[in-house]
Amino acid sequence: MTEAIERRSFLKLSAALAAGAATSFACVEIASAAPIEVPTVDRLSMRVLIDSAHDQFLKPSTVQGVQHQPPGSGRGADYRQVLHNQWGLSLFLESQRADEGRTILLDFGYSPDALLNNIGILKVDPTKIDALIVSHGHHDHYGGLDGFLAKYRDALAPDLKLYAGGEDNFCHRVSPSSVQGQFTDFGQLDRRELTARQVATVLCETPTVVAGHAFTTGQIKRRSIERILPNTFVERAIKDGLGCDASHYSPAELQGKIIPDEHVHEHATCFNIRGKGLVVISSCGHVGIVNSVRQAQEVSGVEKVHAIVGGFHLGPAPKDYLQQVVAEVGKLKPDVVVPMHCSGLNFALEAQAQLPENVIVPTTGSRLIFSA
């Protein structure tokens, strides 16, 4: 999509939002469509603030040069406090280039209580955060955001920005219920709350540099054998100031029909480690982890893949399809593969079978260190 088209869509969206709510949404930006200059960093520390499990018996390890520091007991100073695990993901990313450091919070877990609890126990410093990124519009990735901002916004930079893949992040979503043809609410990211907290939203349908150290892939091309496995359904419309722009979607959607979620604006977050290559973080990878990595290679011009990290949404994958995808991951020749969240135990086992020297399985509280 060209920048001109993006700006037309943005103007339509602004008008719709103005009609739906009294709140001003001036804090929305459109990322430039110009090619990016991909930054290189010397070191990346990734702390897993939220994942689905915690294992206090994990041992320190180094796999293909990547250090895994396990979480230990997961208890706070008060032994009655312990790390909270939940269906969701949140990563605290600290990068270093020479003497310049940057900190990014990628996704926010399902609920603020888990995120705030784990920030305290793990003793990360949220006041250092330079930017926020949301990977896609699922509650288990943005659910903790408003509570995080309620506690820490005053201590963060006045010009703090949230980088979202595009309008699709703000759509209303529902989940299929046990009764055929019926759905349960799965919420929507409320940009009114972001405006109230004075957080500017940057819509990044195109690749975007974040905080001078990271970059996002922009909209991910679908070009591998991968397919989107069943997940949520999506409603693209503006209602009462909530929702997403439907001006360029299908007639069926404009009639108010919900459709299977294609995650058109899901994006991956990436770092280029000096001398090592790309670290590609796919928080859920609904559009395909291989697709995500290939997109990162294309937009960066960097072929070497150092690490493939995050949720890959292969938990529900049939065995034959899973084996195919893991084989395609192997063809990318990553130094390490680090499954989290929705990747599934089945993926971890298959990856360990096909790539026995290249897999790290962290849990909530783990720290991964990638360095030149």
PDB file of C-alpha atoms in Angstrom, residues 144-309:
ATOM      1  CA  GLY A 144      -2.125  -5.586  30.328  1.00  0.00           C
ATOM      2  CA  LEU A 145      -1.431  -2.321  28.487  1.00  0.00           C
ATOM      3  CA  ASP A 146      -3.933   0.027  30.107  1.00  0.00           C
ATOM      4  CA  GLY A 147      -3.083  -1.149  33.634  1.00  0.00           C
ATOM      5  CA  PHE A 148       0.616  -0.747  32.868  1.00  0.00           C
ATOM      6  CA  LEU A 149       0.048   2.809  31.682  1.00  0.00           C
ATOM      7  CA  ALA A 150      -2.159   3.606  34.666  1.00  0.00           C
ATOM      8  CA  LYS A 151       0.750   2.789  36.971  1.00  0.00           C
ATOM      9  CA  TYR A 152       3.775   3.959  35.015  1.00  0.00           C
ATOM     10  CA  ARG A 153       2.698   6.576  32.446  1.00  0.00           C
ATOM     11  CA  ASP A 154       3.811   9.565  34.520  1.00  0.00           C
ATOM     12  CA  ALA A 155       7.305   8.079  34.821  1.00  0.00           C
ATOM     13  CA  LEU A 156       7.682   7.483  31.084  1.00  0.00           C
ATOM     14  CA  ALA A 157       8.740   9.836  28.293  1.00  0.00           C
ATOM     15  CA  PRO A 158       6.136  12.486  27.405  1.00  0.00           C
ATOM     16  CA  ASP A 159       6.386  11.547  23.709  1.00  0.00           C
ATOM     17  CA  LEU A 160       5.940   7.794  24.293  1.00  0.00           C
ATOM     18  CA  LYS A 161       4.656   5.922  21.229  1.00  0.00           C
ATOM     19  CA  LEU A 162       2.869   2.628  20.679  1.00  0.00           C
ATOM     20  CA  TYR A 163       3.835   0.965  17.392  1.00  0.00           C
ATOM     21  CA  ALA A 164       0.967  -1.106  15.972  1.00  0.00           C
ATOM     22  CA  GLY A 165       0.949  -2.954  12.677  1.00  0.00           C
ATOM     23  CA  GLY A 166      -2.070  -1.055  11.372  1.00  0.00           C
ATOM     24  CA  GLU A 167      -5.813  -0.492  11.705  1.00  0.00           C
ATOM     25  CA  ASP A 168      -6.485  -4.220  12.088  1.00  0.00           C
ATOM     26  CA  ASN A 169      -5.054  -4.060  15.627  1.00  0.00           C
ATOM     27  CA  PHE A 170      -8.072  -2.038  16.768  1.00  0.00           C
ATOM     28  CA  CYS A 171     -10.826  -4.239  15.312  1.00  0.00           C
ATOM     29  CA  HIS A 172     -13.416  -5.916  17.501  1.00  0.00           C
ATOM     30  CA  ARG A 173     -12.845  -9.668  17.806  1.00  0.00           C
ATOM     31  CA  VAL A 174     -14.951 -12.598  18.922  1.00  0.00           C
ATOM     32  CA  SER A 175     -14.166 -16.253  19.606  1.00  0.00           C
ATOM     33  CA  PRO A 176     -16.252 -19.222  18.476  1.00  0.00           C
ATOM     34  CA  SER A 177     -18.255 -20.659  21.368  1.00  0.00           C
ATOM     35  CA  SER A 178     -19.114 -24.287  22.069  1.00  0.00           C
ATOM     36  CA  VAL A 179     -22.482 -23.654  20.410  1.00  0.00           C
ATOM     37  CA  GLN A 180     -22.140 -23.750  16.645  1.00  0.00           C
ATOM     38  CA  GLY A 181     -22.707 -20.366  15.025  1.00  0.00           C
ATOM     39  CA  GLN A 182     -22.378 -18.437  18.277  1.00  0.00           C
ATOM     40  CA  PHE A 183     -19.483 -16.355  19.556  1.00  0.00           C
ATOM     41  CA  THR A 184     -18.080 -14.936  22.761  1.00  0.00           C
ATOM     42  CA  ASP A 185     -16.635 -11.451  23.038  1.00  0.00           C
ATOM     43  CA  PHE A 186     -12.826 -11.142  22.823  1.00  0.00           C
ATOM     44  CA  GLY A 187     -12.662  -7.374  23.108  1.00  0.00           C
ATOM     45  CA  GLN A 188     -10.787  -4.684  21.227  1.00  0.00           C
ATOM     46  CA  LEU A 189      -7.855  -2.404  21.828  1.00  0.00           C
ATOM     47  CA  ASP A 190      -9.297   0.976  22.834  1.00  0.00           C
ATOM     48  CA  ARG A 191      -7.402   3.865  21.258  1.00  0.00           C
ATOM     49  CA  ARG A 192      -9.446   6.305  23.358  1.00  0.00           C
ATOM     50  CA  GLU A 193      -7.575   5.030  26.400  1.00  0.00           C
ATOM     51  CA  LEU A 194      -4.266   5.560  24.622  1.00  0.00           C
ATOM     52  CA  THR A 195      -5.225   9.130  23.824  1.00  0.00           C
ATOM     53  CA  ALA A 196      -6.290   9.716  27.418  1.00  0.00           C
ATOM     54  CA  ARG A 197      -2.862   8.453  28.523  1.00  0.00           C
ATOM     55  CA  GLN A 198      -1.173  10.701  25.934  1.00  0.00           C
ATOM     56  CA  VAL A 199       0.377   7.801  24.064  1.00  0.00           C
ATOM     57  CA  ALA A 200       0.742   8.396  20.332  1.00  0.00           C
ATOM     58  CA  THR A 201      -0.072   5.424  18.108  1.00  0.00           C
ATOM     59  CA  VAL A 202       2.066   4.794  15.037  1.00  0.00           C
ATOM     60  CA  LEU A 203       0.396   2.605  12.401  1.00  0.00           C
ATOM     61  CA  CYS A 204       3.157   0.585  10.761  1.00  0.00           C
ATOM     62  CA  GLU A 205       1.799  -1.188   7.708  1.00  0.00           C
ATOM     63  CA  THR A 206       5.253  -0.632   6.248  1.00  0.00           C
ATOM     64  CA  PRO A 207       8.616  -1.513   7.878  1.00  0.00           C
ATOM     65  CA  THR A 208       9.433   0.946  10.659  1.00  0.00           C
ATOM     66  CA  VAL A 209      12.514   1.608  12.795  1.00  0.00           C
ATOM     67  CA  VAL A 210      11.666   1.689  16.502  1.00  0.00           C
ATOM     68  CA  ALA A 211      13.768   3.585  19.061  1.00  0.00           C
ATOM     69  CA  GLY A 212      16.699   3.576  16.645  1.00  0.00           C
ATOM     70  CA  HIS A 213      17.594  -0.050  17.478  1.00  0.00           C
ATOM     71  CA  ALA A 214      14.746  -2.323  16.356  1.00  0.00           C
ATOM     72  CA  PHE A 215      12.602  -2.537  13.251  1.00  0.00           C
ATOM     73  CA  THR A 216       9.215  -3.970  12.419  1.00  0.00           C
ATOM     74  CA  THR A 217       8.453  -5.985   9.311  1.00  0.00           C
ATOM     75  CA  GLY A 218       5.349  -4.137   8.217  1.00  0.00           C
ATOM     76  CA  GLN A 219       2.560  -6.148   6.635  1.00  0.00           C
ATOM     77  CA  ILE A 220       3.764  -9.722   6.093  1.00  0.00           C
ATOM     78  CA  LYS A 221       3.471 -11.324   2.678  1.00  0.00           C
ATOM     79  CA  ARG A 222       1.901 -14.794   2.563  1.00  0.00           C
ATOM     80  CA  ARG A 223       4.244 -16.812   0.351  1.00  0.00           C
ATOM     81  CA  SER A 224       5.134 -20.083   2.096  1.00  0.00           C
ATOM     82  CA  ILE A 225       3.223 -23.327   2.570  1.00  0.00           C
ATOM     83  CA  GLU A 226       1.821 -21.874   5.796  1.00  0.00           C
ATOM     84  CA  ARG A 227      -1.844 -21.172   6.374  1.00  0.00           C
ATOM     85  CA  ILE A 228      -3.713 -19.330   9.104  1.00  0.00           C
ATOM     86  CA  LEU A 229      -4.986 -21.867  11.608  1.00  0.00           C
ATOM     87  CA  PRO A 230      -8.414 -21.298  13.216  1.00  0.00           C
ATOM     88  CA  ASN A 231      -8.464 -18.534  15.813  1.00  0.00           C
ATOM     89  CA  THR A 232     -10.761 -15.539  16.253  1.00  0.00           C
ATOM     90  CA  PHE A 233     -13.320 -13.843  14.029  1.00  0.00           C
ATOM     91  CA  VAL A 234     -13.114 -10.126  13.328  1.00  0.00           C
ATOM     92  CA  GLU A 235     -15.562  -7.269  12.855  1.00  0.00           C
ATOM     93  CA  ARG A 236     -14.184  -4.308  10.916  1.00  0.00           C
ATOM     94  CA  ALA A 237     -16.243  -1.235  11.710  1.00  0.00           C
ATOM     95  CA  ILE A 238     -16.365   1.869  13.906  1.00  0.00           C
ATOM     96  CA  LYS A 239     -18.973   1.833  16.689  1.00  0.00           C
ATOM     97  CA  ASP A 240     -19.173   4.465  19.406  1.00  0.00           C
ATOM     98  CA  GLY A 241     -15.611   5.552  18.693  1.00  0.00           C
ATOM     99  CA  LEU A 242     -14.266   2.018  19.000  1.00  0.00           C
ATOM    100  CA  GLY A 243     -13.076  -0.316  16.283  1.00  0.00           C
ATOM    101  CA  CYS A 244     -11.215  -0.065  13.014  1.00  0.00           C
ATOM    102  CA  ASP A 245     -11.658   1.575   9.632  1.00  0.00           C
ATOM    103  CA  ALA A 246     -13.720  -0.561   7.282  1.00  0.00           C
ATOM    104  CA  SER A 247     -13.620   1.775   4.283  1.00  0.00           C
ATOM    105  CA  HIS A 248     -11.342  -0.430   2.200  1.00  0.00           C
ATOM    106  CA  TYR A 249     -12.690  -3.846   3.168  1.00  0.00           C
ATOM    107  CA  SER A 250     -15.150  -6.160   1.468  1.00  0.00           C
ATOM    108  CA  PRO A 251     -18.889  -5.531   0.956  1.00  0.00           C
ATOM    109  CA  ALA A 252     -19.672  -8.421   3.307  1.00  0.00           C
ATOM    110  CA  GLU A 253     -17.702  -6.769   6.088  1.00  0.00           C
ATOM    111  CA  LEU A 254     -19.315  -3.416   5.420  1.00  0.00           C
ATOM    112  CA  GLN A 255     -22.695  -5.108   5.876  1.00  0.00           C
ATOM    113  CA  GLY A 256     -21.634  -5.925   9.426  1.00  0.00           C
ATOM    114  CA  LYS A 257     -20.729  -9.562   8.877  1.00  0.00           C
ATOM    115  CA  ILE A 258     -17.880 -11.016  10.870  1.00  0.00           C
ATOM    116  CA  ILE A 259     -15.240 -13.057   9.090  1.00  0.00           C
ATOM    117  CA  PRO A 260     -12.397 -15.410  10.079  1.00  0.00           C
ATOM    118  CA  ASP A 261      -9.458 -13.373  11.311  1.00  0.00           C
ATOM    119  CA  GLU A 262      -6.672 -12.992   8.749  1.00  0.00           C
ATOM    120  CA  HIS A 263      -4.526 -10.667  10.922  1.00  0.00           C
ATOM    121  CA  VAL A 264      -3.767  -8.437   7.986  1.00  0.00           C
ATOM    122  CA  HIS A 265      -1.662  -6.073  10.110  1.00  0.00           C
ATOM    123  CA  GLU A 266       0.188  -8.508  12.339  1.00  0.00           C
ATOM    124  CA  HIS A 267       3.880  -7.637  12.271  1.00  0.00           C
ATOM    125  CA  ALA A 268       7.111  -9.042  13.697  1.00  0.00           C
ATOM    126  CA  THR A 269       9.722  -7.144  15.724  1.00  0.00           C
ATOM    127  CA  CYS A 270      13.346  -7.609  14.690  1.00  0.00           C
ATOM    128  CA  PHE A 271      16.908  -6.779  15.677  1.00  0.00           C
ATOM    129  CA  ASN A 272      20.053  -7.116  13.588  1.00  0.00           C
ATOM    130  CA  ILE A 273      22.879  -8.335  15.850  1.00  0.00           C
ATOM    131  CA  ARG A 274      26.330  -7.299  14.677  1.00  0.00           C
ATOM    132  CA  GLY A 275      28.114 -10.245  13.077  1.00  0.00           C
ATOM    133  CA  LYS A 276      25.303 -12.671  13.965  1.00  0.00           C
ATOM    134  CA  GLY A 277      22.261 -11.716  11.904  1.00  0.00           C
ATOM    135  CA  LEU A 278      18.566 -11.255  12.525  1.00  0.00           C
ATOM    136  CA  VAL A 279      16.588 -11.923  15.680  1.00  0.00           C
ATOM    137  CA  VAL A 280      12.976 -12.192  14.492  1.00  0.00           C
ATOM    138  CA  ILE A 281      10.310 -12.044  17.204  1.00  0.00           C
ATOM    139  CA  SER A 282       6.905 -13.285  16.152  1.00  0.00           C
ATOM    140  CA  SER A 283       4.590 -12.837  19.108  1.00  0.00           C
ATOM    141  CA  CYS A 284       1.932 -15.156  17.654  1.00  0.00           C
ATOM    142  CA  GLY A 285       2.827 -15.683  14.021  1.00  0.00           C
ATOM    143  CA  HIS A 286      -0.737 -16.294  12.817  1.00  0.00           C
ATOM    144  CA  VAL A 287       0.383 -15.394   9.292  1.00  0.00           C
ATOM    145  CA  GLY A 288       3.213 -17.947   9.473  1.00  0.00           C
ATOM    146  CA  ILE A 289       6.576 -17.900  11.176  1.00  0.00           C
ATOM    147  CA  VAL A 290       8.394 -18.698   7.920  1.00  0.00           C
ATOM    148  CA  ASN A 291       6.524 -15.866   6.202  1.00  0.00           C
ATOM    149  CA  SER A 292       7.513 -13.554   9.062  1.00  0.00           C
ATOM    150  CA  VAL A 293      11.198 -14.401   8.806  1.00  0.00           C
ATOM    151  CA  ARG A 294      11.254 -14.073   5.029  1.00  0.00           C
ATOM    152  CA  GLN A 295       9.615 -10.664   5.346  1.00  0.00           C
ATOM    153  CA  ALA A 296      12.309  -9.597   7.824  1.00  0.00           C
ATOM    154  CA  GLN A 297      15.014 -10.775   5.438  1.00  0.00           C
ATOM    155  CA  GLU A 298      13.460  -8.935   2.515  1.00  0.00           C
ATOM    156  CA  VAL A 299      12.956  -5.572   4.229  1.00  0.00           C
ATOM    157  CA  SER A 300      16.360  -5.624   5.960  1.00  0.00           C
ATOM    158  CA  GLY A 301      18.512  -7.058   3.186  1.00  0.00           C
ATOM    159  CA  VAL A 302      20.034  -9.360   5.832  1.00  0.00           C
ATOM    160  CA  GLU A 303      19.879 -13.059   4.938  1.00  0.00           C
ATOM    161  CA  LYS A 304      21.486 -14.575   8.031  1.00  0.00           C
ATOM    162  CA  VAL A 305      18.960 -15.583  10.681  1.00  0.00           C
ATOM    163  CA  HIS A 306      20.435 -15.721  14.163  1.00  0.00           C
ATOM    164  CA  ALA A 307      17.254 -16.476  16.102  1.00  0.00           C
ATOM    165  CA  ILE A 308      13.554 -17.116  15.547  1.00  0.00           C
ATOM    166  CA  VAL A 309      11.699 -16.285  18.744  1.00  0.00           C
TER     167      VAL A 309
END
